[in-house]
Amino acid sequence: MFKFCFKRHKVTTPLADMDARCAMELYDACRRDDLEKAKELLPQMTVNQINYQHPSAGENTSLHEAARHNNQNIIKLLLERNVDRRLRNSNGQTALDLCTTNETRQLFECRAEIESSKCESCTLIDDKTFYEWELIDSEALQLASRFRRELKPCATLKQQKHLTYIIHKGYLPRYLSTIKSDKEVEEIRSKFEPALNNKNPNCIVQYFTEEQKFSYLLSRDMARNVLHDMKHGCSEFSCICLYTTKDGTKAMASILSHWPTFITYSGNKLYRGVFMKETDLAHYTANKHIIVTTFLPTSKDITVARQFSGYNVDSQRLDQYEEGKASFLFTYTMKNCICRTAIELGELSARPHENEVLILPYSTFLITNITTYQLIPLGRRIEIELEQCVDQELP
């Protein structure tokens, strides 16, 4: 049993009267599930107003209030505005802690729907069967080794400066182009400044874990680039998708894989829970290899993973039955190998109490077992066990 010690974030500095009134209006809109009022208020509000902790409401933020009432549309709206999900109220609870349904909790899992898109310079279409990893059987091992060799070292100050510069000046503008508010663009730029000026990438990792849009865009680009390379033989000289994103995604993967201050995970088991369509993973079979093509969040705590799997251990039922969907629990058996394949996020995570560990791109696993359980009265849960392939096993 782990004993968690939470660090309380500082209570928001008192706002001016006008700013406080605006913050209270948003809070009330979140409580009443008044989506139109929230949409009207948010464009003119600062981050401090949105994240304001109301002393008269137990230091709850607007996000706390929306989560407490499971007002999902407003939660989505707030998450799109870079709200701080790490803030804790006077009881030490984050907004996620106040959610009472699995569907609402999953909004906080840094997920976003994947849109269909077509690369204009090649014929590969990225559709909605696009996931964190792609099963490629025996080729997974050789390809993973090749992709890892393309990552850049960051042992010297010059190398570190080069990688942070690529993200700050090369990849960040791609993300900022999706932000409509000039004020928000400047606030985001300021968050990335320490990476460039102090050669400290912690702020990049923190932003990746807390901001849904950024993590989604980066993960999608990373996974899509691998698919373009594997399935279509694209290069950055002939494919717009690779040309515009390859340097940025490789720089991010290089930093997480080689930056000396990050803590390499050295434990044995990691867990990931997902509630999704069974058909999406129908191609998973035992004794097949997978390659992780993006940044894969997991937990050291199986109870945390189960929260996201949609399965209630006590009642032995699904939290909510949906036809065609099942509860998936992935168990990753990790091995101590030469290369870093996972890092402990700790306090860098927007959800430190979840004991989050990030499995890094180009890690390979062998599917060792798949067990399906029929639940009463309805639904299924599926447990998938995977074992990490170490460098010595690469052909």
mmCIF file of C-alpha atoms in Angstrom:
data_model
loop_
_atom_site.group_PDB
_atom_site.id
_atom_site.type_symbol
_atom_site.label_atom_id
_atom_site.label_comp_id
_atom_site.label_asym_id
_atom_site.label_seq_id
_atom_site.Cartn_x
_atom_site.Cartn_y
_atom_site.Cartn_z
ATOM 1 C CA MET A 1 0.000 0.000 0.000
ATOM 2 C CA PHE A 2 1.406 3.344 -1.017
ATOM 3 C CA LYS A 3 1.116 6.350 1.271
ATOM 4 C CA PHE A 4 0.645 9.466 -0.819
ATOM 5 C CA CYS A 5 1.919 12.861 0.302
ATOM 6 C CA PHE A 6 0.245 15.601 -1.725
ATOM 7 C CA LYS A 7 1.788 18.989 -2.252
ATOM 8 C CA ARG A 8 -0.848 21.694 -2.049
ATOM 9 C CA HIS A 9 -0.693 24.330 -4.759
ATOM 10 C CA LYS A 10 -0.705 27.857 -3.461
ATOM 11 C CA VAL A 11 -4.126 29.449 -3.222
ATOM 12 C CA THR A 12 -4.722 31.905 -6.052
ATOM 13 C CA THR A 13 -3.775 35.499 -5.310
ATOM 14 C CA PRO A 14 -6.896 37.577 -4.509
ATOM 15 C CA LEU A 15 -8.377 39.153 -7.633
ATOM 16 C CA ALA A 16 -9.507 42.709 -8.177
ATOM 17 C CA ASP A 17 -13.236 43.219 -7.620
ATOM 18 C CA MET A 18 -14.132 43.167 -11.319
ATOM 19 C CA ASP A 19 -11.956 40.137 -11.996
ATOM 20 C CA ALA A 20 -13.417 38.333 -8.978
ATOM 21 C CA ARG A 21 -16.963 38.984 -10.200
ATOM 22 C CA CYS A 22 -16.103 37.502 -13.590
ATOM 23 C CA ALA A 23 -14.523 34.462 -11.913
ATOM 24 C CA MET A 24 -17.661 34.001 -9.787
ATOM 25 C CA GLU A 25 -19.894 34.227 -12.862
ATOM 26 C CA LEU A 26 -17.917 31.400 -14.469
ATOM 27 C CA TYR A 27 -18.086 29.379 -11.251
ATOM 28 C CA ASP A 28 -21.877 29.762 -11.144
ATOM 29 C CA ALA A 29 -22.159 28.831 -14.822
ATOM 30 C CA CYS A 30 -20.172 25.670 -14.148
ATOM 31 C CA ARG A 31 -22.426 24.804 -11.231
ATOM 32 C CA ARG A 32 -25.624 25.362 -13.253
ATOM 33 C CA ASP A 33 -24.206 23.659 -16.389
ATOM 34 C CA ASP A 34 -24.810 26.887 -18.321
ATOM 35 C CA LEU A 35 -22.643 26.143 -21.339
ATOM 36 C CA GLU A 36 -23.603 29.263 -23.307
ATOM 37 C CA LYS A 37 -22.687 31.558 -20.399
ATOM 38 C CA ALA A 38 -19.329 29.786 -20.002
ATOM 39 C CA LYS A 39 -18.631 30.196 -23.729
ATOM 40 C CA GLU A 40 -19.458 33.892 -23.436
ATOM 41 C CA LEU A 41 -17.170 34.459 -20.438
ATOM 42 C CA LEU A 42 -14.067 32.403 -21.252
ATOM 43 C CA PRO A 43 -12.668 34.358 -24.254
ATOM 44 C CA GLN A 44 -12.302 37.511 -22.137
ATOM 45 C CA MET A 45 -10.882 35.809 -19.031
ATOM 46 C CA THR A 46 -7.260 35.433 -17.964
ATOM 47 C CA VAL A 47 -5.779 32.131 -16.797
ATOM 48 C CA ASN A 48 -5.742 33.459 -13.207
ATOM 49 C CA GLN A 49 -9.457 34.173 -13.363
ATOM 50 C CA ILE A 50 -10.262 30.752 -14.800
ATOM 51 C CA ASN A 51 -8.125 28.981 -12.188
ATOM 52 C CA TYR A 52 -9.297 31.137 -9.276
ATOM 53 C CA GLN A 53 -9.836 29.171 -6.051
ATOM 54 C CA HIS A 54 -12.920 30.536 -4.289
ATOM 55 C CA PRO A 55 -12.339 30.819 -0.496
ATOM 56 C CA SER A 56 -16.082 30.719 0.202
ATOM 57 C CA ALA A 57 -16.386 27.433 -1.714
ATOM 58 C CA GLY A 58 -13.630 25.490 0.027
ATOM 59 C CA GLU A 59 -11.037 26.730 -2.508
ATOM 60 C CA ASN A 60 -12.822 24.943 -5.355
ATOM 61 C CA THR A 61 -12.137 26.220 -8.858
ATOM 62 C CA SER A 62 -14.686 26.388 -11.658
ATOM 63 C CA LEU A 63 -13.332 23.058 -12.887
ATOM 64 C CA HIS A 64 -13.915 21.519 -9.451
ATOM 65 C CA GLU A 65 -17.528 22.691 -9.560
ATOM 66 C CA ALA A 66 -18.141 21.367 -13.072
ATOM 67 C CA ALA A 67 -16.555 18.028 -12.134
ATOM 68 C CA ARG A 68 -18.554 17.782 -8.908
ATOM 69 C CA HIS A 69 -21.771 17.999 -10.920
ATOM 70 C CA ASN A 70 -20.448 15.892 -13.844
ATOM 71 C CA ASN A 71 -21.158 18.739 -16.283
ATOM 72 C CA GLN A 72 -19.190 17.175 -19.108
ATOM 73 C CA ASN A 73 -19.605 19.782 -21.849
ATOM 74 C CA ILE A 74 -18.310 22.537 -19.591
ATOM 75 C CA ILE A 75 -15.435 20.304 -18.419
ATOM 76 C CA LYS A 76 -14.406 19.807 -22.067
ATOM 77 C CA LEU A 77 -14.604 23.555 -22.631
ATOM 78 C CA LEU A 78 -12.427 24.318 -19.601
ATOM 79 C CA LEU A 79 -9.828 21.682 -20.491
ATOM 80 C CA GLU A 80 -9.482 23.279 -23.925
ATOM 81 C CA ARG A 81 -8.584 26.564 -22.211
ATOM 82 C CA ASN A 82 -5.505 25.265 -20.402
ATOM 83 C CA VAL A 83 -7.159 25.158 -16.971
ATOM 84 C CA ASP A 84 -4.849 23.940 -14.185
ATOM 85 C CA ARG A 85 -6.081 20.448 -13.270
ATOM 86 C CA ARG A 86 -3.509 20.064 -10.485
ATOM 87 C CA LEU A 87 -5.096 22.617 -8.130
ATOM 88 C CA ARG A 88 -6.434 21.139 -4.894
ATOM 89 C CA ASN A 89 -9.236 22.459 -2.737
ATOM 90 C CA SER A 90 -9.151 22.791 1.058
ATOM 91 C CA ASN A 91 -9.738 19.032 1.356
ATOM 92 C CA GLY A 92 -6.732 18.253 -0.832
ATOM 93 C CA GLN A 93 -8.899 17.151 -3.784
ATOM 94 C CA THR A 94 -8.312 17.848 -7.464
ATOM 95 C CA ALA A 95 -11.253 18.267 -9.835
ATOM 96 C CA LEU A 96 -10.686 14.690 -11.005
ATOM 97 C CA ASP A 97 -11.161 13.451 -7.443
ATOM 98 C CA LEU A 98 -14.671 14.934 -7.418
ATOM 99 C CA CYS A 99 -15.888 13.106 -10.524
ATOM 100 C CA THR A 100 -18.475 10.439 -9.732
ATOM 101 C CA THR A 101 -18.760 8.671 -13.103
ATOM 102 C CA ASN A 102 -16.170 6.887 -15.216
ATOM 103 C CA GLU A 103 -17.298 8.786 -18.308
ATOM 104 C CA THR A 104 -16.495 12.106 -16.645
ATOM 105 C CA ARG A 105 -13.155 10.839 -15.283
ATOM 106 C CA GLN A 106 -12.096 9.815 -18.779
ATOM 107 C CA LEU A 107 -12.328 13.450 -19.903
ATOM 108 C CA PHE A 108 -9.290 14.077 -17.687
ATOM 109 C CA GLU A 109 -7.233 11.271 -19.216
ATOM 110 C CA CYS A 110 -5.717 13.623 -21.769
ATOM 111 C CA ARG A 111 -7.606 12.077 -24.650
ATOM 112 C CA ALA A 112 -9.186 13.653 -27.671
ATOM 113 C CA GLU A 113 -11.051 12.227 -30.608
ATOM 114 C CA ILE A 114 -8.874 11.546 -33.585
ATOM 115 C CA GLU A 115 -9.969 13.355 -36.698
ATOM 116 C CA SER A 116 -9.691 11.843 -40.153
ATOM 117 C CA SER A 117 -7.051 13.535 -42.256
ATOM 118 C CA LYS A 118 -5.266 12.955 -45.511
ATOM 119 C CA CYS A 119 -1.717 13.872 -46.276
ATOM 120 C CA GLU A 120 -1.659 15.954 -49.447
ATOM 121 C CA SER A 121 1.697 14.628 -50.608
ATOM 122 C CA CYS A 122 1.077 10.887 -50.306
ATOM 123 C CA THR A 123 -1.838 8.475 -50.376
ATOM 124 C CA LEU A 124 -1.770 7.403 -46.723
ATOM 125 C CA ILE A 125 -5.022 8.307 -44.996
ATOM 126 C CA ASP A 126 -5.076 8.474 -41.189
ATOM 127 C CA ASP A 127 -8.526 7.297 -40.160
ATOM 128 C CA LYS A 128 -10.206 6.534 -36.855
ATOM 129 C CA THR A 129 -8.495 3.158 -36.459
ATOM 130 C CA PHE A 130 -5.346 5.038 -35.466
ATOM 131 C CA TYR A 131 -3.922 4.092 -32.073
ATOM 132 C CA GLU A 132 -0.880 4.420 -29.826
ATOM 133 C CA TRP A 133 0.818 1.389 -31.330
ATOM 134 C CA GLU A 134 0.677 -0.652 -34.490
ATOM 135 C CA LEU A 135 1.032 -4.416 -34.627
ATOM 136 C CA ILE A 136 3.703 -5.302 -37.153
ATOM 137 C CA ASP A 137 4.745 -8.751 -35.938
ATOM 138 C CA SER A 138 8.417 -9.682 -36.359
ATOM 139 C CA GLU A 139 9.408 -6.376 -37.977
ATOM 140 C CA ALA A 140 8.635 -4.499 -34.755
ATOM 141 C CA LEU A 141 11.995 -5.356 -33.223
ATOM 142 C CA GLN A 142 14.126 -4.231 -36.157
ATOM 143 C CA LEU A 143 12.109 -1.066 -36.731
ATOM 144 C CA ALA A 144 12.238 -0.078 -33.068
ATOM 145 C CA SER A 145 16.002 -0.391 -33.118
ATOM 146 C CA ARG A 146 16.217 1.798 -36.234
ATOM 147 C CA PHE A 147 13.902 4.477 -34.835
ATOM 148 C CA ARG A 148 15.873 4.640 -31.560
ATOM 149 C CA ARG A 149 19.122 5.132 -33.444
ATOM 150 C CA GLU A 150 17.588 8.256 -35.013
ATOM 151 C CA LEU A 151 17.106 9.905 -31.603
ATOM 152 C CA LYS A 152 19.618 12.615 -30.731
ATOM 153 C CA PRO A 153 21.858 12.543 -27.625
ATOM 154 C CA CYS A 154 21.559 15.345 -25.083
ATOM 155 C CA ALA A 155 24.546 14.850 -22.807
ATOM 156 C CA THR A 156 26.229 18.198 -23.544
ATOM 157 C CA LEU A 157 24.855 21.726 -23.122
ATOM 158 C CA LYS A 158 25.131 22.281 -26.861
ATOM 159 C CA GLN A 159 23.032 19.199 -27.601
ATOM 160 C CA GLN A 160 20.460 20.144 -24.963
ATOM 161 C CA LYS A 161 20.170 23.672 -26.324
ATOM 162 C CA HIS A 162 19.677 22.351 -29.844
ATOM 163 C CA LEU A 163 16.833 20.002 -28.852
ATOM 164 C CA THR A 164 14.961 22.583 -26.745
ATOM 165 C CA TYR A 165 15.390 25.103 -29.571
ATOM 166 C CA ILE A 166 13.786 22.702 -32.062
ATOM 167 C CA ILE A 167 10.717 22.317 -29.853
ATOM 168 C CA HIS A 168 10.458 25.992 -28.906
ATOM 169 C CA LYS A 169 11.078 27.492 -32.345
ATOM 170 C CA GLY A 170 10.165 24.606 -34.632
ATOM 171 C CA TYR A 171 7.336 22.515 -33.184
ATOM 172 C CA LEU A 172 5.648 24.914 -30.743
ATOM 173 C CA PRO A 173 4.450 27.278 -33.525
ATOM 174 C CA ARG A 174 2.555 24.355 -35.076
ATOM 175 C CA TYR A 175 0.624 23.953 -31.831
ATOM 176 C CA LEU A 176 0.145 27.684 -31.296
ATOM 177 C CA SER A 177 -1.435 27.938 -34.747
ATOM 178 C CA THR A 178 -4.412 26.021 -33.300
ATOM 179 C CA ILE A 179 -4.930 28.617 -30.517
ATOM 180 C CA LYS A 180 -7.245 31.519 -31.370
ATOM 181 C CA SER A 181 -6.590 33.839 -28.417
ATOM 182 C CA ASP A 182 -3.467 36.036 -28.680
ATOM 183 C CA LYS A 183 -3.379 36.348 -24.891
ATOM 184 C CA GLU A 184 -3.367 32.569 -24.497
ATOM 185 C CA VAL A 185 -0.616 32.223 -27.117
ATOM 186 C CA GLU A 186 1.623 34.550 -25.096
ATOM 187 C CA GLU A 187 0.855 32.694 -21.863
ATOM 188 C CA ILE A 188 1.820 29.382 -23.475
ATOM 189 C CA ARG A 189 5.026 30.844 -24.912
ATOM 190 C CA SER A 190 6.003 32.049 -21.441
ATOM 191 C CA LYS A 191 5.557 28.524 -20.064
ATOM 192 C CA PHE A 192 8.090 27.187 -22.561
ATOM 193 C CA GLU A 193 10.683 29.918 -21.958
ATOM 194 C CA PRO A 194 12.522 28.050 -19.114
ATOM 195 C CA ALA A 195 13.254 25.176 -21.511
ATOM 196 C CA LEU A 196 15.019 27.498 -23.924
ATOM 197 C CA ASN A 197 16.648 29.935 -21.489
ATOM 198 C CA ASN A 198 17.604 27.558 -18.665
ATOM 199 C CA LYS A 199 17.986 24.322 -20.683
ATOM 200 C CA ASN A 200 15.413 22.745 -18.380
ATOM 201 C CA PRO A 201 12.777 20.590 -20.153
ATOM 202 C CA ASN A 202 10.651 20.031 -17.030
ATOM 203 C CA CYS A 203 8.198 22.707 -18.167
ATOM 204 C CA ILE A 204 7.680 20.880 -21.488
ATOM 205 C CA VAL A 205 6.881 17.618 -19.715
ATOM 206 C CA GLN A 206 4.557 19.384 -17.266
ATOM 207 C CA TYR A 207 2.694 21.048 -20.099
ATOM 208 C CA PHE A 208 2.468 17.745 -21.976
ATOM 209 C CA THR A 209 0.763 16.064 -19.002
ATOM 210 C CA GLU A 210 -1.643 18.902 -18.210
ATOM 211 C CA GLU A 211 -2.721 20.244 -21.602
ATOM 212 C CA GLN A 212 -4.965 17.936 -23.609
ATOM 213 C CA LYS A 213 -4.594 19.640 -26.977
ATOM 214 C CA PHE A 214 -0.794 19.665 -26.868
ATOM 215 C CA SER A 215 -0.408 16.046 -25.757
ATOM 216 C CA TYR A 216 -2.948 14.934 -28.359
ATOM 217 C CA LEU A 217 -1.287 16.810 -31.227
ATOM 218 C CA LEU A 218 2.221 15.651 -30.308
ATOM 219 C CA SER A 219 1.160 12.023 -29.797
ATOM 220 C CA ARG A 220 -0.839 11.986 -33.016
ATOM 221 C CA ASP A 221 2.059 13.427 -35.008
ATOM 222 C CA MET A 222 4.475 10.949 -33.461
ATOM 223 C CA ALA A 223 2.288 7.918 -34.207
ATOM 224 C CA ARG A 224 1.358 9.167 -37.666
ATOM 225 C CA ASN A 225 5.011 9.687 -38.595
ATOM 226 C CA VAL A 226 5.832 6.099 -37.678
ATOM 227 C CA LEU A 227 2.930 4.864 -39.807
ATOM 228 C CA HIS A 228 4.050 6.964 -42.769
ATOM 229 C CA ASP A 229 7.562 5.584 -42.453
ATOM 230 C CA MET A 230 6.518 1.951 -41.920
ATOM 231 C CA LYS A 231 3.584 1.566 -44.254
ATOM 232 C CA HIS A 232 4.398 3.969 -47.039
ATOM 233 C CA GLY A 233 8.151 4.410 -47.061
ATOM 234 C CA CYS A 234 7.763 8.206 -46.786
ATOM 235 C CA SER A 235 10.646 10.563 -46.074
ATOM 236 C CA GLU A 236 10.609 14.168 -44.891
ATOM 237 C CA PHE A 237 11.751 15.212 -48.375
ATOM 238 C CA SER A 238 8.685 13.774 -50.110
ATOM 239 C CA CYS A 239 5.938 13.834 -47.456
ATOM 240 C CA ILE A 240 4.433 17.008 -45.998
ATOM 241 C CA CYS A 241 3.325 15.210 -42.820
ATOM 242 C CA LEU A 242 6.890 14.158 -42.025
ATOM 243 C CA TYR A 243 8.440 17.414 -43.224
ATOM 244 C CA THR A 244 6.365 19.564 -40.852
ATOM 245 C CA THR A 245 6.505 17.387 -37.724
ATOM 246 C CA LYS A 246 9.404 14.910 -37.752
ATOM 247 C CA ASP A 247 12.046 17.186 -36.194
ATOM 248 C CA GLY A 248 9.761 18.293 -33.359
ATOM 249 C CA THR A 249 8.518 14.836 -32.424
ATOM 250 C CA LYS A 250 12.016 13.374 -32.606
ATOM 251 C CA ALA A 251 13.336 16.188 -30.383
ATOM 252 C CA MET A 252 10.655 15.477 -27.770
ATOM 253 C CA ALA A 253 11.379 11.736 -27.888
ATOM 254 C CA SER A 254 15.126 12.420 -27.653
ATOM 255 C CA ILE A 255 14.723 14.625 -24.576
ATOM 256 C CA LEU A 256 12.599 12.099 -22.715
ATOM 257 C CA SER A 257 14.819 9.192 -23.750
ATOM 258 C CA HIS A 258 18.214 10.737 -22.995
ATOM 259 C CA TRP A 259 17.926 13.800 -20.733
ATOM 260 C CA PRO A 260 20.049 12.886 -17.688
ATOM 261 C CA THR A 261 17.812 14.366 -14.964
ATOM 262 C CA PHE A 262 14.708 12.324 -15.742
ATOM 263 C CA ILE A 263 14.187 9.226 -13.604
ATOM 264 C CA THR A 264 14.241 5.967 -15.528
ATOM 265 C CA TYR A 265 11.557 3.541 -14.346
ATOM 266 C CA SER A 266 13.228 0.463 -12.866
ATOM 267 C CA GLY A 267 10.231 -1.422 -11.466
ATOM 268 C CA ASN A 268 8.593 -4.570 -12.712
ATOM 269 C CA LYS A 269 4.905 -3.919 -13.510
ATOM 270 C CA LEU A 270 2.987 -1.099 -15.160
ATOM 271 C CA TYR A 271 -0.753 -0.902 -15.807
ATOM 272 C CA ARG A 272 -3.090 0.863 -18.216
ATOM 273 C CA GLY A 273 -6.877 0.788 -18.222
ATOM 274 C CA VAL A 274 -9.070 1.619 -21.209
ATOM 275 C CA PHE A 275 -12.797 1.349 -21.938
ATOM 276 C CA MET A 276 -13.134 1.001 -25.708
ATOM 277 C CA LYS A 277 -14.572 -0.950 -28.630
ATOM 278 C CA GLU A 278 -13.512 -4.600 -28.712
ATOM 279 C CA THR A 279 -13.067 -4.444 -32.476
ATOM 280 C CA ASP A 280 -10.363 -1.790 -32.093
ATOM 281 C CA LEU A 281 -8.017 -4.391 -30.613
ATOM 282 C CA ALA A 282 -9.300 -7.461 -32.452
ATOM 283 C CA HIS A 283 -5.904 -7.805 -34.151
ATOM 284 C CA TYR A 284 -4.202 -8.393 -30.793
ATOM 285 C CA THR A 285 -3.185 -12.041 -30.477
ATOM 286 C CA ALA A 286 -0.747 -13.845 -28.213
ATOM 287 C CA ASN A 287 2.888 -14.211 -29.313
ATOM 288 C CA LYS A 288 2.765 -11.103 -31.501
ATOM 289 C CA HIS A 289 5.068 -8.106 -31.115
ATOM 290 C CA ILE A 290 3.947 -4.490 -30.900
ATOM 291 C CA ILE A 291 5.936 -1.296 -31.180
ATOM 292 C CA VAL A 292 4.846 1.722 -29.138
ATOM 293 C CA THR A 293 4.686 4.591 -31.608
ATOM 294 C CA THR A 294 3.953 7.444 -29.200
ATOM 295 C CA PHE A 295 4.048 8.474 -25.521
ATOM 296 C CA LEU A 296 2.002 5.940 -23.564
ATOM 297 C CA PRO A 297 0.784 6.950 -20.051
ATOM 298 C CA THR A 298 0.601 4.112 -17.519
ATOM 299 C CA SER A 299 0.524 3.764 -13.739
ATOM 300 C CA LYS A 300 2.473 1.809 -11.154
ATOM 301 C CA ASP A 301 -0.837 1.409 -9.295
ATOM 302 C CA ILE A 302 -3.293 -1.146 -10.700
ATOM 303 C CA THR A 303 -6.197 0.527 -8.863
ATOM 304 C CA VAL A 304 -5.585 3.731 -10.827
ATOM 305 C CA ALA A 305 -5.597 1.829 -14.127
ATOM 306 C CA ARG A 306 -8.856 0.117 -13.187
ATOM 307 C CA GLN A 307 -10.529 3.494 -12.686
ATOM 308 C CA PHE A 308 -10.048 4.165 -16.391
ATOM 309 C CA SER A 309 -11.025 0.655 -17.509
ATOM 310 C CA GLY A 310 -14.685 1.138 -16.641
ATOM 311 C CA TYR A 311 -14.774 -1.957 -14.414
ATOM 312 C CA ASN A 312 -15.859 -1.887 -10.767
ATOM 313 C CA VAL A 313 -13.929 -4.529 -8.836
ATOM 314 C CA ASP A 314 -16.299 -4.480 -5.849
ATOM 315 C CA SER A 315 -19.515 -5.021 -7.819
ATOM 316 C CA GLN A 316 -17.727 -7.011 -10.562
ATOM 317 C CA ARG A 317 -19.670 -5.046 -13.151
ATOM 318 C CA LEU A 318 -18.976 -2.375 -15.724
ATOM 319 C CA ASP A 319 -19.524 1.179 -14.532
ATOM 320 C CA GLN A 320 -21.655 1.731 -17.602
ATOM 321 C CA TYR A 321 -22.554 -0.833 -20.253
ATOM 322 C CA GLU A 322 -22.194 0.184 -23.905
ATOM 323 C CA GLU A 323 -22.808 -2.345 -26.634
ATOM 324 C CA GLY A 324 -19.626 -3.347 -28.429
ATOM 325 C CA LYS A 325 -17.323 -1.858 -25.793
ATOM 326 C CA ALA A 326 -15.284 -3.721 -23.188
ATOM 327 C CA SER A 327 -13.086 -3.013 -20.202
ATOM 328 C CA PHE A 328 -9.394 -3.505 -21.029
ATOM 329 C CA LEU A 329 -6.604 -3.825 -18.470
ATOM 330 C CA PHE A 330 -3.052 -3.952 -19.840
ATOM 331 C CA THR A 331 -0.232 -5.263 -17.666
ATOM 332 C CA TYR A 332 3.284 -4.462 -18.865
ATOM 333 C CA THR A 333 6.144 -6.518 -17.441
ATOM 334 C CA MET A 334 9.232 -4.328 -17.672
ATOM 335 C CA LYS A 335 12.844 -5.473 -17.810
ATOM 336 C CA ASN A 336 15.977 -3.611 -16.863
ATOM 337 C CA CYS A 337 17.594 -3.060 -20.239
ATOM 338 C CA ILE A 338 20.316 -0.836 -21.632
ATOM 339 C CA CYS A 339 18.074 1.836 -23.153
ATOM 340 C CA ARG A 340 15.551 3.966 -21.272
ATOM 341 C CA THR A 341 12.049 2.846 -22.206
ATOM 342 C CA ALA A 342 9.951 4.486 -19.466
ATOM 343 C CA ILE A 343 10.304 7.449 -17.109
ATOM 344 C CA GLU A 344 8.665 8.225 -13.767
ATOM 345 C CA LEU A 345 6.839 11.548 -13.957
ATOM 346 C CA GLY A 346 6.287 12.059 -10.217
ATOM 347 C CA GLU A 347 5.564 15.716 -9.424
ATOM 348 C CA LEU A 348 6.001 16.627 -13.099
ATOM 349 C CA SER A 349 2.661 14.972 -13.761
ATOM 350 C CA ALA A 350 -0.560 16.959 -13.636
ATOM 351 C CA ARG A 351 -1.860 14.005 -11.579
ATOM 352 C CA PRO A 352 0.996 12.990 -9.238
ATOM 353 C CA HIS A 353 -1.316 10.837 -7.104
ATOM 354 C CA GLU A 354 -1.767 8.510 -10.093
ATOM 355 C CA ASN A 355 1.881 7.322 -9.918
ATOM 356 C CA GLU A 356 2.218 8.025 -13.618
ATOM 357 C CA VAL A 357 4.951 6.410 -15.695
ATOM 358 C CA LEU A 358 5.394 7.302 -19.351
ATOM 359 C CA ILE A 359 6.379 4.469 -21.686
ATOM 360 C CA LEU A 360 8.484 6.036 -24.417
ATOM 361 C CA PRO A 361 8.166 5.688 -28.197
ATOM 362 C CA TYR A 362 9.867 2.792 -29.976
ATOM 363 C CA SER A 363 9.570 0.431 -27.007
ATOM 364 C CA THR A 364 8.624 -3.102 -28.058
ATOM 365 C CA PHE A 365 6.513 -5.685 -26.255
ATOM 366 C CA LEU A 366 5.510 -9.294 -26.749
ATOM 367 C CA ILE A 367 1.842 -10.086 -26.106
ATOM 368 C CA THR A 368 2.059 -13.101 -23.811
ATOM 369 C CA ASN A 369 -1.549 -13.665 -22.805
ATOM 370 C CA ILE A 370 -5.108 -12.436 -23.429
ATOM 371 C CA THR A 371 -7.912 -13.440 -21.059
ATOM 372 C CA THR A 372 -11.568 -12.545 -21.607
ATOM 373 C CA TYR A 373 -14.160 -12.574 -18.814
ATOM 374 C CA GLN A 374 -17.919 -12.531 -19.468
ATOM 375 C CA LEU A 375 -19.626 -10.308 -16.921
ATOM 376 C CA ILE A 376 -23.091 -10.687 -15.432
ATOM 377 C CA PRO A 377 -25.523 -9.375 -16.538
ATOM 378 C CA LEU A 378 -23.799 -7.659 -19.474
ATOM 379 C CA GLY A 379 -20.382 -6.763 -20.800
ATOM 380 C CA ARG A 380 -16.877 -8.166 -20.938
ATOM 381 C CA ARG A 381 -13.533 -7.329 -19.450
ATOM 382 C CA ILE A 382 -10.317 -8.269 -21.160
ATOM 383 C CA GLU A 383 -6.887 -8.532 -19.566
ATOM 384 C CA ILE A 384 -3.860 -8.305 -21.855
ATOM 385 C CA GLU A 385 -0.387 -9.169 -20.571
ATOM 386 C CA LEU A 386 2.708 -7.884 -22.344
ATOM 387 C CA GLU A 387 6.418 -8.390 -21.742
ATOM 388 C CA GLN A 388 9.066 -5.910 -22.730
ATOM 389 C CA CYS A 389 11.617 -6.988 -25.342
ATOM 390 C CA VAL A 390 15.154 -6.096 -24.280
ATOM 391 C CA ASP A 391 17.932 -4.924 -26.583
ATOM 392 C CA GLN A 392 19.641 -8.305 -26.593
ATOM 393 C CA GLU A 393 16.514 -9.807 -28.151
ATOM 394 C CA LEU A 394 16.693 -7.505 -31.149
ATOM 395 C CA PRO A 395 17.834 -9.448 -34.229
#
